[in-house]
GROMACS .gro file of C-alpha atoms in nm:
model
  267
    1MET     CA    1  13.010   8.038   6.231
    2SER     CA    2  12.961   7.664   6.340
    3LYS     CA    3  12.661   7.497   6.329
    4ILE     CA    4  12.596   7.336   6.654
    5THR     CA    5  12.313   7.067   6.759
    6ILE     CA    6  12.284   6.983   7.112
    7ILE     CA    7  12.127   6.650   7.177
    8GLY     CA    8  11.957   6.611   7.512
    9SER     CA    9  11.843   7.002   7.624
   10GLY     CA   10  11.836   6.945   7.987
   11ASN     CA   11  12.009   7.160   8.235
   12ILE     CA   12  12.356   7.139   8.104
   13GLY     CA   13  12.232   7.131   7.724
   14LEU     CA   14  12.038   7.442   7.776
   15SER     CA   15  12.307   7.610   8.008
   16LEU     CA   16  12.567   7.577   7.714
   17ALA     CA   17  12.340   7.680   7.448
   18ARG     CA   18  12.246   7.997   7.662
   19GLY     CA   19  12.603   8.047   7.766
   20LEU     CA   20  12.725   8.030   7.411
   21VAL     CA   21  12.454   8.296   7.293
   22ASN     CA   22  12.497   8.535   7.586
   23LYS     CA   23  12.862   8.555   7.537
   24ALA     CA   24  12.800   8.590   7.130
   25TYR     CA   25  12.989   8.281   7.051
   26CYS     CA   26  12.713   8.236   6.788
   27LYS     CA   27  12.360   8.333   6.712
   28ALA     CA   28  12.032   8.131   6.849
   29ASP     CA   29  11.958   8.008   6.528
   30ASP     CA   30  12.292   7.862   6.491
   31ILE     CA   31  12.192   7.612   6.773
   32THR     CA   32  11.974   7.315   6.742
   33LEU     CA   33  11.826   7.156   7.036
   34THR     CA   34  11.662   6.832   7.073
   35ARG     CA   35  11.452   6.684   7.311
   36ARG     CA   36  11.168   6.421   7.317
   37SER     CA   37  10.906   6.665   7.448
   38LEU     CA   38  10.896   6.992   7.213
   39LYS     CA   39  10.676   7.163   7.424
   40SER     CA   40  10.970   7.158   7.680
   41LEU     CA   41  11.161   7.394   7.465
   42SER     CA   42  10.875   7.630   7.362
   43GLU     CA   43  11.035   7.894   7.548
   44GLU     CA   44  11.382   7.844   7.376
   45ALA     CA   45  11.221   7.823   7.037
   46ALA     CA   46  11.053   8.173   7.094
   47ASN     CA   47  11.405   8.295   7.178
   48GLY     CA   48  11.529   8.212   6.812
   49PHE     CA   49  11.685   7.847   6.873
   50LYS     CA   50  11.581   7.570   6.636
   51VAL     CA   51  11.443   7.297   6.807
   52SER     CA   52  11.373   6.906   6.714
   53ASP     CA   53  11.235   6.593   6.862
   54ASN     CA   54  11.451   6.398   6.576
   55ASN     CA   55  11.805   6.336   6.674
   56LYS     CA   56  11.892   6.203   6.327
   57VAL     CA   57  11.763   6.510   6.120
   58ALA     CA   58  11.883   6.745   6.379
   59ILE     CA   59  12.218   6.672   6.298
   60TYR     CA   60  12.214   6.705   5.935
   61ASP     CA   61  12.407   7.032   5.902
   62ALA     CA   62  12.615   7.060   6.226
   63GLU     CA   63  12.957   7.098   6.241
   64VAL     CA   64  12.959   7.040   6.622
   65ILE     CA   65  12.751   6.759   6.790
   66VAL     CA   66  12.701   6.790   7.157
   67LEU     CA   67  12.583   6.478   7.332
   68ALA     CA   68  12.426   6.598   7.654
   69VAL     CA   69  12.157   6.319   7.746
   70LEU     CA   70  12.195   6.098   8.067
   71PRO     CA   71  12.418   5.816   8.042
   72GLN     CA   72  12.166   5.567   8.057
   73GLN     CA   73  11.997   5.724   7.745
   74LEU     CA   74  12.314   5.732   7.533
   75LYS     CA   75  12.350   5.393   7.375
   76LYS     CA   76  11.984   5.456   7.227
   77VAL     CA   77  12.072   5.808   7.104
   78LEU     CA   78  12.403   5.707   6.949
   79GLU     CA   79  12.244   5.414   6.757
   80GLU     CA   80  12.002   5.671   6.612
   81ILE     CA   81  12.236   5.917   6.473
   82ALA     CA   82  12.512   5.672   6.392
   83PRO     CA   83  12.373   5.614   6.009
   84ALA     CA   84  12.368   6.017   5.978
   85VAL     CA   85  12.689   6.107   6.120
   86SER     CA   86  12.978   6.222   5.889
   87PRO     CA   87  13.321   6.196   6.048
   88GLU     CA   88  13.489   6.386   5.755
   89LYS     CA   89  13.285   6.717   5.829
   90GLN     CA   90  13.161   6.652   6.197
   91ILE     CA   91  13.301   6.617   6.531
   92VAL     CA   92  13.128   6.478   6.831
   93VAL     CA   93  13.168   6.645   7.225
   94SER     CA   94  13.033   6.459   7.465
   95VAL     CA   95  12.926   6.587   7.827
   96VAL     CA   96  12.807   6.258   7.928
   97SER     CA   97  12.947   6.150   8.279
   98GLY     CA   98  13.118   5.817   8.294
   99VAL     CA   99  13.125   5.759   7.920
  100THR     CA  100  13.493   5.726   7.701
  101CYS     CA  101  13.533   5.851   7.382
  102ALA     CA  102  13.592   5.484   7.283
  103ASP     CA  103  13.245   5.443   7.399
  104VAL     CA  104  13.094   5.674   7.166
  105ARG     CA  105  13.330   5.548   6.845
  106ASP     CA  106  13.202   5.213   6.928
  107LYS     CA  107  12.842   5.297   6.816
  108LEU     CA  108  12.968   5.584   6.548
  109GLY     CA  109  13.266   5.428   6.405
  110ASN     CA  110  13.655   5.453   6.476
  111ASN     CA  111  13.696   5.745   6.236
  112MET     CA  112  13.490   5.967   6.420
  113GLN     CA  113  13.669   6.240   6.611
  114VAL     CA  114  13.532   6.255   6.982
  115ILE     CA  115  13.605   6.487   7.247
  116ARG     CA  116  13.481   6.460   7.611
  117ALA     CA  117  13.418   6.761   7.809
  118MET     CA  118  13.261   6.794   8.152
  119PRO     CA  119  13.153   7.150   8.232
  120ASN     CA  120  12.907   7.245   8.539
  121THR     CA  121  12.584   7.447   8.547
  122ALA     CA  122  12.779   7.784   8.617
  123ILE     CA  123  12.816   7.782   8.199
  124ALA     CA  124  12.482   7.964   8.191
  125ILE     CA  125  12.655   8.281   8.328
  126GLY     CA  126  12.994   8.211   8.158
  127GLN     CA  127  13.187   8.103   8.489
  128SER     CA  128  13.199   7.699   8.419
  129MET     CA  129  13.509   7.536   8.516
  130THR     CA  130  13.531   7.269   8.194
  131CYS     CA  131  13.757   6.993   8.164
  132ILE     CA  132  13.815   6.867   7.805
  133ALA     CA  133  13.977   6.534   7.712
  134SER     CA  134  14.023   6.297   7.392
  135ASP     CA  135  14.225   5.999   7.274
  136ASN     CA  136  14.196   6.057   6.884
  137ALA     CA  137  14.103   6.408   6.825
  138SER     CA  138  14.339   6.643   6.634
  139ASP     CA  139  14.489   6.945   6.805
  140GLU     CA  140  14.297   7.154   6.599
  141GLN     CA  141  13.987   7.016   6.673
  142LEU     CA  142  14.081   7.013   7.056
  143ASN     CA  143  14.158   7.378   7.058
  144ARG     CA  144  13.800   7.442   6.865
  145VAL     CA  145  13.650   7.276   7.135
  146LYS     CA  146  13.866   7.463   7.387
  147GLN     CA  147  13.769   7.791   7.246
  148LEU     CA  148  13.409   7.700   7.259
  149PHE     CA  149  13.411   7.633   7.631
  150GLU     CA  150  13.636   7.917   7.682
  151THR     CA  151  13.373   8.162   7.584
  152VAL     CA  152  13.145   8.032   7.871
  153GLY     CA  153  13.434   7.993   8.167
  154ALA     CA  154  13.743   7.840   8.225
  155VAL     CA  155  13.895   7.509   8.056
  156VAL     CA  156  14.148   7.288   8.152
  157THR     CA  157  14.277   7.005   7.917
  158ILE     CA  158  14.348   6.675   8.095
  159ASN     CA  159  14.395   6.314   8.023
  160GLU     CA  160  14.115   6.102   7.953
  161ASP     CA  161  14.134   5.897   8.264
  162LEU     CA  162  14.123   6.184   8.472
  163MET     CA  163  13.760   6.277   8.343
  164THR     CA  164  13.541   6.105   8.590
  165SER     CA  165  13.756   6.257   8.864
  166ALA     CA  166  13.686   6.606   8.649
  167THR     CA  167  13.318   6.525   8.702
  168ALA     CA  168  13.313   6.477   9.054
  169LEU     CA  169  13.542   6.767   9.154
  170CYS     CA  170  13.361   7.032   8.905
  171ALA     CA  171  13.038   6.893   8.803
  172CYS     CA  172  12.920   6.746   9.115
  173GLY     CA  173  13.172   7.028   9.275
  174ILE     CA  174  12.917   7.307   9.232
  175ALA     CA  175  12.677   7.135   9.430
  176PHE     CA  176  12.899   7.061   9.723
  177PHE     CA  177  13.011   7.452   9.738
  178LEU     CA  178  12.616   7.541   9.715
  179ARG     CA  179  12.554   7.330   9.992
  180SER     CA  180  12.824   7.494  10.204
  181ILE     CA  181  12.713   7.840  10.121
  182ARG     CA  182  12.345   7.726  10.240
  183ALA     CA  183  12.494   7.578  10.544
  184ALA     CA  184  12.678   7.906  10.595
  185SER     CA  185  12.358   8.104  10.572
  186GLN     CA  186  12.187   7.844  10.827
  187GLY     CA  187  12.434   7.917  11.055
  188GLY     CA  188  12.413   8.304  11.004
  189VAL     CA  189  12.012   8.279  11.091
  190GLU     CA  190  12.101   8.083  11.404
  191ILE     CA  191  12.328   8.357  11.536
  192GLY     CA  192  12.094   8.662  11.444
  193PHE     CA  193  12.067   8.765  11.082
  194HIS     CA  194  11.737   8.729  10.894
  195ALA     CA  195  11.728   8.449  10.640
  196HIS     CA  196  11.766   8.651  10.313
  197ASP     CA  197  12.046   8.861  10.460
  198ALA     CA  198  12.233   8.584  10.598
  199LEU     CA  199  12.243   8.425  10.250
  200LYS     CA  200  12.342   8.732  10.081
  201MET     CA  201  12.625   8.754  10.324
  202ALA     CA  202  12.736   8.384  10.271
  203VAL     CA  203  12.737   8.425   9.903
  204GLN     CA  204  12.911   8.716   9.855
  205THR     CA  205  13.166   8.597  10.133
  206ALA     CA  206  13.253   8.272   9.965
  207LYS     CA  207  13.259   8.478   9.610
  208GLY     CA  208  13.513   8.697   9.790
  209ALA     CA  209  13.687   8.398   9.914
  210ALA     CA  210  13.709   8.236   9.537
  211ASP     CA  211  13.816   8.602   9.372
  212LEU     CA  212  14.046   8.616   9.649
  213LEU     CA  213  14.248   8.305   9.500
  214LEU     CA  214  14.162   8.357   9.188
  215GLN     CA  215  14.317   8.713   9.157
  216THR     CA  216  14.623   8.662   9.380
  217GLN     CA  217  14.724   8.305   9.307
  218SER     CA  218  14.771   8.253   9.652
  219HIS     CA  219  14.726   7.939   9.843
  220PRO     CA  220  14.415   7.912  10.072
  221GLU     CA  221  14.603   7.835  10.372
  222SER     CA  222  14.797   8.143  10.308
  223GLU     CA  223  14.501   8.352  10.320
  224ILE     CA  224  14.343   8.156  10.604
  225ASP     CA  225  14.684   8.239  10.812
  226LYS     CA  226  14.586   8.615  10.758
  227VAL     CA  227  14.235   8.602  10.940
  228THR     CA  228  14.323   8.363  11.230
  229SER     CA  229  14.514   8.529  11.521
  230PRO     CA  230  14.616   8.364  11.850
  231LYS     CA  231  14.329   8.264  12.058
  232GLY     CA  232  14.085   8.399  11.804
  233CYS     CA  233  13.730   8.348  11.704
  234THR     CA  234  13.810   8.226  11.324
  235ILE     CA  235  14.079   7.970  11.444
  236ALA     CA  236  13.816   7.843  11.710
  237GLY     CA  237  13.548   7.806  11.444
  238LEU     CA  238  13.785   7.635  11.193
  239ASN     CA  239  13.895   7.400  11.446
  240GLU     CA  240  13.549   7.308  11.569
  241MET     CA  241  13.440   7.221  11.201
  242GLU     CA  242  13.751   7.025  11.162
  243HIS     CA  243  13.697   6.825  11.476
  244ASN     CA  244  13.370   6.748  11.335
  245GLY     CA  245  13.524   6.618  11.005
  246PHE     CA  246  13.448   6.893  10.771
  247SER     CA  247  13.763   6.861  10.548
  248SER     CA  248  13.744   6.489  10.585
  249ALA     CA  249  13.343   6.470  10.480
  250PHE     CA  250  13.421   6.709  10.166
  251ILE     CA  251  13.685   6.471  10.072
  252LYS     CA  252  13.501   6.150  10.098
  253GLY     CA  253  13.210   6.289   9.911
  254ILE     CA  254  13.424   6.395   9.628
  255LYS     CA  255  13.568   6.019   9.637
  256LEU     CA  256  13.245   5.877   9.613
  257SER     CA  257  13.111   6.077   9.360
  258ALA     CA  258  13.402   5.982   9.167
  259LEU     CA  259  13.300   5.652   9.223
  260LYS     CA  260  12.965   5.676   9.152
  261ALA     CA  261  13.022   5.889   8.799
  262GLY     CA  262  13.258   5.613   8.667
  263GLY     CA  263  12.973   5.327   8.657
  264LEU     CA  264  12.677   5.546   8.514
  265TYR     CA  265  12.699   5.439   8.186
  266ASN     CA  266  12.690   5.057   8.261
  267ASP     CA  267  12.425   5.077   8.543
   0.00000   0.00000   0.00000
């Protein structure tokens, strides 16, 4: 079983760790979590994870090193671990937005195999959409990392130049869909439902829509056509949303997030 060190145990790092254990990919004590303040990891330590505030020491026996810090923190972290990494025995997986494989190798050495991965927070429940890419990793290592993330959701392998776009669509995107569900629930309250009922109805309706597409492999518009009748209430609501820029606003938000994600490392 792989020994995994996750450097930067914030939302994504902890989500990955919990997801891997929940899906029985590995045991908690196969994973070392690092953070500057160990107090923040007291619950994880009690649940069997190894914890450390020393990144250099934490990667000693790791086969997979996951970089899950903020882009602005990465350079310091890479400088810390550079003397201790072993390119022959270790692979680096970076989930840091806007950071290329070449950026990581610039600090760790050109013979280091680096794979970028962009999961989202649904990884904690095994429902992430994760995109992976590399410019130098072997097919064997790519498959290894793909299998790791497949235990906690769906995986798509893409070209590295699309990773920033993947960040906007999948990682930022989960917040966009959550906000749309929230908006639907608020609309439900305005038309007469109690808030908790409206939210439950909006959440299940959204889940049903997603599952419908996943299980039937159909196109959204073909499913929309099934519920829009001439002069009906559904098409009236859809058109009102479109008149107010619903699709346009969603697309513009994704484009702006992609633009922002591309510059995070150097900001």
